[in-house]
């Protein structure tokens, strides 16, 4: 069985945990002294560790040599999904994290219904990214950034924008070997042609994802899966 993965603030020989991670270890995994786990720092390093003491709500671990985790794709995948209604971004962040996305930047677009994201929702998305990183064995905890206006995006080296009326298709794309890929997808009501033109000028290629219209929470995952399948696996 795979060892439980524990996110720690810092790697070191002795690690003392309290708070949410200790709670998880004590009350969900019910660890006892002697239990082996893997600790990781969310920045690319992990180490094997053993629980050496449990007292009250504190867990003490003894950790071995840190080593780099090799589960990160060679391309840095940055996903820019439009702000979506309800809880739909939670699914995008969860599955996107499993697929290797390293940064999520929700976009405020012309037709986005929600225009902002509250603190609580942002924190929840960050928690989902942490959990997905742990569960999928990633070295990095993907970042979830504050929403940004589409008009404030910077030029990119390689970028795609999913657009049902685009002519380029995924199968013909020449993906870069290394570096970053920026992937943009639209809100429930789609992008305006002005927005697509603006993105094109910033270096994003409009891309067609097939003759079926995908839901706004499916399209960003198709882009992320394509990047993962073609360059990241
Ligand atoms: N009625 C809208 C569709 C919105 S679907 C329109 O005509 O644009 C929500 C988002 O998912 C779109 O903005 C686009 O980014 C993406 N999307 C859905 N289906 C797609 C497809 N077949 N090809 C490319 N992008 C697609």
PDB file of N, CA and C and ligand atoms in Angstrom, residues 162-165 185-191 207-210 212-216 219, ligand 1:
ATOM      1  N   UNK A 162      -9.517  28.090 -25.710  1.00  0.00           N
ATOM      2  CA  UNK A 162     -10.559  27.222 -26.263  1.00  0.00           C
ATOM      3  C   UNK A 162     -11.686  28.088 -26.788  1.00  0.00           C
ATOM      4  N   UNK A 163     -12.019  27.877 -28.075  1.00  0.00           N
ATOM      5  CA  UNK A 163     -13.057  28.697 -28.684  1.00  0.00           C
ATOM      6  C   UNK A 163     -13.767  27.849 -29.747  1.00  0.00           C
ATOM      7  N   UNK A 164     -15.082  27.669 -29.586  1.00  0.00           N
ATOM      8  CA  UNK A 164     -15.789  26.756 -30.497  1.00  0.00           C
ATOM      9  C   UNK A 164     -15.718  27.172 -31.962  1.00  0.00           C
ATOM     10  N   UNK A 165     -15.467  28.462 -32.229  1.00  0.00           N
ATOM     11  CA  UNK A 165     -15.413  28.880 -33.636  1.00  0.00           C
ATOM     12  C   UNK A 165     -13.979  29.012 -34.160  1.00  0.00           C
ATOM     13  N   UNK A 185      -9.915  29.122 -20.911  1.00  0.00           N
ATOM     14  CA  UNK A 185     -11.235  28.665 -21.356  1.00  0.00           C
ATOM     15  C   UNK A 185     -12.294  29.635 -20.839  1.00  0.00           C
ATOM     16  N   UNK A 186     -13.431  29.624 -21.526  1.00  0.00           N
ATOM     17  CA  UNK A 186     -14.411  30.677 -21.316  1.00  0.00           C
ATOM     18  C   UNK A 186     -15.513  30.361 -20.321  1.00  0.00           C
ATOM     19  N   UNK A 187     -16.358  31.350 -20.068  1.00  0.00           N
ATOM     20  CA  UNK A 187     -17.482  31.178 -19.135  1.00  0.00           C
ATOM     21  C   UNK A 187     -18.656  30.482 -19.833  1.00  0.00           C
ATOM     22  N   UNK A 188     -19.708  30.241 -19.079  1.00  0.00           N
ATOM     23  CA  UNK A 188     -20.899  29.554 -19.610  1.00  0.00           C
ATOM     24  C   UNK A 188     -21.386  30.194 -20.903  1.00  0.00           C
ATOM     25  N   UNK A 189     -21.305  31.519 -20.982  1.00  0.00           N
ATOM     26  CA  UNK A 189     -21.813  32.222 -22.168  1.00  0.00           C
ATOM     27  C   UNK A 189     -20.765  32.396 -23.266  1.00  0.00           C
ATOM     28  N   UNK A 190     -19.573  31.861 -23.064  1.00  0.00           N
ATOM     29  CA  UNK A 190     -18.513  31.944 -24.078  1.00  0.00           C
ATOM     30  C   UNK A 190     -17.797  33.291 -24.082  1.00  0.00           C
ATOM     31  N   UNK A 191     -16.763  33.386 -24.919  1.00  0.00           N
ATOM     32  CA  UNK A 191     -16.007  34.631 -25.085  1.00  0.00           C
ATOM     33  C   UNK A 191     -16.657  35.495 -26.149  1.00  0.00           C
ATOM     34  N   UNK A 207      -8.367  27.645 -30.215  1.00  0.00           N
ATOM     35  CA  UNK A 207      -8.314  26.220 -30.515  1.00  0.00           C
ATOM     36  C   UNK A 207      -9.717  25.605 -30.423  1.00  0.00           C
ATOM     37  N   UNK A 208      -9.971  24.728 -31.387  1.00  0.00           N
ATOM     38  CA  UNK A 208     -11.270  24.083 -31.520  1.00  0.00           C
ATOM     39  C   UNK A 208     -11.189  22.740 -30.804  1.00  0.00           C
ATOM     40  N   UNK A 209     -12.152  22.446 -29.943  1.00  0.00           N
ATOM     41  CA  UNK A 209     -12.114  21.182 -29.198  1.00  0.00           C
ATOM     42  C   UNK A 209     -13.157  20.188 -29.709  1.00  0.00           C
ATOM     43  N   UNK A 210     -13.569  20.361 -30.948  1.00  0.00           N
ATOM     44  CA  UNK A 210     -14.487  19.380 -31.518  1.00  0.00           C
ATOM     45  C   UNK A 210     -15.886  19.949 -31.715  1.00  0.00           C
ATOM     46  N   UNK A 212     -18.747  19.171 -30.559  1.00  0.00           N
ATOM     47  CA  UNK A 212     -19.697  19.257 -29.448  1.00  0.00           C
ATOM     48  C   UNK A 212     -19.330  20.419 -28.547  1.00  0.00           C
ATOM     49  N   UNK A 213     -20.325  21.092 -28.026  1.00  0.00           N
ATOM     50  CA  UNK A 213     -20.049  22.190 -27.089  1.00  0.00           C
ATOM     51  C   UNK A 213     -19.868  21.602 -25.694  1.00  0.00           C
ATOM     52  N   UNK A 214     -18.696  21.836 -25.149  1.00  0.00           N
ATOM     53  CA  UNK A 214     -18.376  21.299 -23.815  1.00  0.00           C
ATOM     54  C   UNK A 214     -18.841  22.291 -22.761  1.00  0.00           C
ATOM     55  N   UNK A 215     -19.123  21.788 -21.597  1.00  0.00           N
ATOM     56  CA  UNK A 215     -19.483  22.693 -20.513  1.00  0.00           C
ATOM     57  C   UNK A 215     -18.254  23.492 -20.105  1.00  0.00           C
ATOM     58  N   UNK A 216     -18.531  24.642 -19.488  1.00  0.00           N
ATOM     59  CA  UNK A 216     -17.436  25.549 -19.141  1.00  0.00           C
ATOM     60  C   UNK A 216     -16.469  24.928 -18.134  1.00  0.00           C
ATOM     61  N   UNK A 219     -14.229  22.095 -20.532  1.00  0.00           N
ATOM     62  CA  UNK A 219     -13.249  22.570 -21.515  1.00  0.00           C
ATOM     63  C   UNK A 219     -11.847  22.813 -20.914  1.00  0.00           C
TER      64      UNK A 219
HETATM   65  N1  LIG B   1     -22.187  29.426 -26.317  1.00  0.00           N
HETATM   66  C1  LIG B   1     -20.794  29.553 -26.040  1.00  0.00           C
HETATM   67  C2  LIG B   1     -20.242  28.221 -25.568  1.00  0.00           C
HETATM   68  C3  LIG B   1     -19.646  28.336 -24.234  1.00  0.00           C
HETATM   69  S1  LIG B   1     -18.954  26.836 -23.695  1.00  0.00           S
HETATM   70  C4  LIG B   1     -20.065  29.981 -27.327  1.00  0.00           C
HETATM   71  O1  LIG B   1     -20.648  29.883 -28.380  1.00  0.00           O
HETATM   72  O2  LIG B   1     -18.904  30.393 -27.271  1.00  0.00           O
HETATM   73  C5  LIG B   1     -17.831  27.455 -22.484  1.00  0.00           C
HETATM   74  C6  LIG B   1     -16.398  27.523 -22.910  1.00  0.00           C
HETATM   75  O3  LIG B   1     -15.896  26.212 -23.112  1.00  0.00           O
HETATM   76  C7  LIG B   1     -16.115  28.264 -24.206  1.00  0.00           C
HETATM   77  O4  LIG B   1     -15.962  29.645 -23.996  1.00  0.00           O
HETATM   78  C8  LIG B   1     -14.819  27.618 -24.678  1.00  0.00           C
HETATM   79  O5  LIG B   1     -13.709  28.207 -24.008  1.00  0.00           O
HETATM   80  C9  LIG B   1     -14.987  26.196 -24.203  1.00  0.00           C
HETATM   81  N2  LIG B   1     -15.533  25.281 -25.209  1.00  0.00           N
HETATM   82  C10 LIG B   1     -16.645  24.516 -25.095  1.00  0.00           C
HETATM   83  N3  LIG B   1     -16.811  23.735 -26.160  1.00  0.00           N
HETATM   84  C11 LIG B   1     -15.789  23.983 -27.002  1.00  0.00           C
HETATM   85  C12 LIG B   1     -15.390  23.474 -28.283  1.00  0.00           C
HETATM   86  N4  LIG B   1     -16.100  22.562 -28.924  1.00  0.00           N
HETATM   87  N5  LIG B   1     -14.254  23.972 -28.823  1.00  0.00           N
HETATM   88  C13 LIG B   1     -13.536  24.907 -28.215  1.00  0.00           C
HETATM   89  N6  LIG B   1     -13.854  25.427 -27.012  1.00  0.00           N
HETATM   90  C14 LIG B   1     -14.955  24.966 -26.395  1.00  0.00           C
END
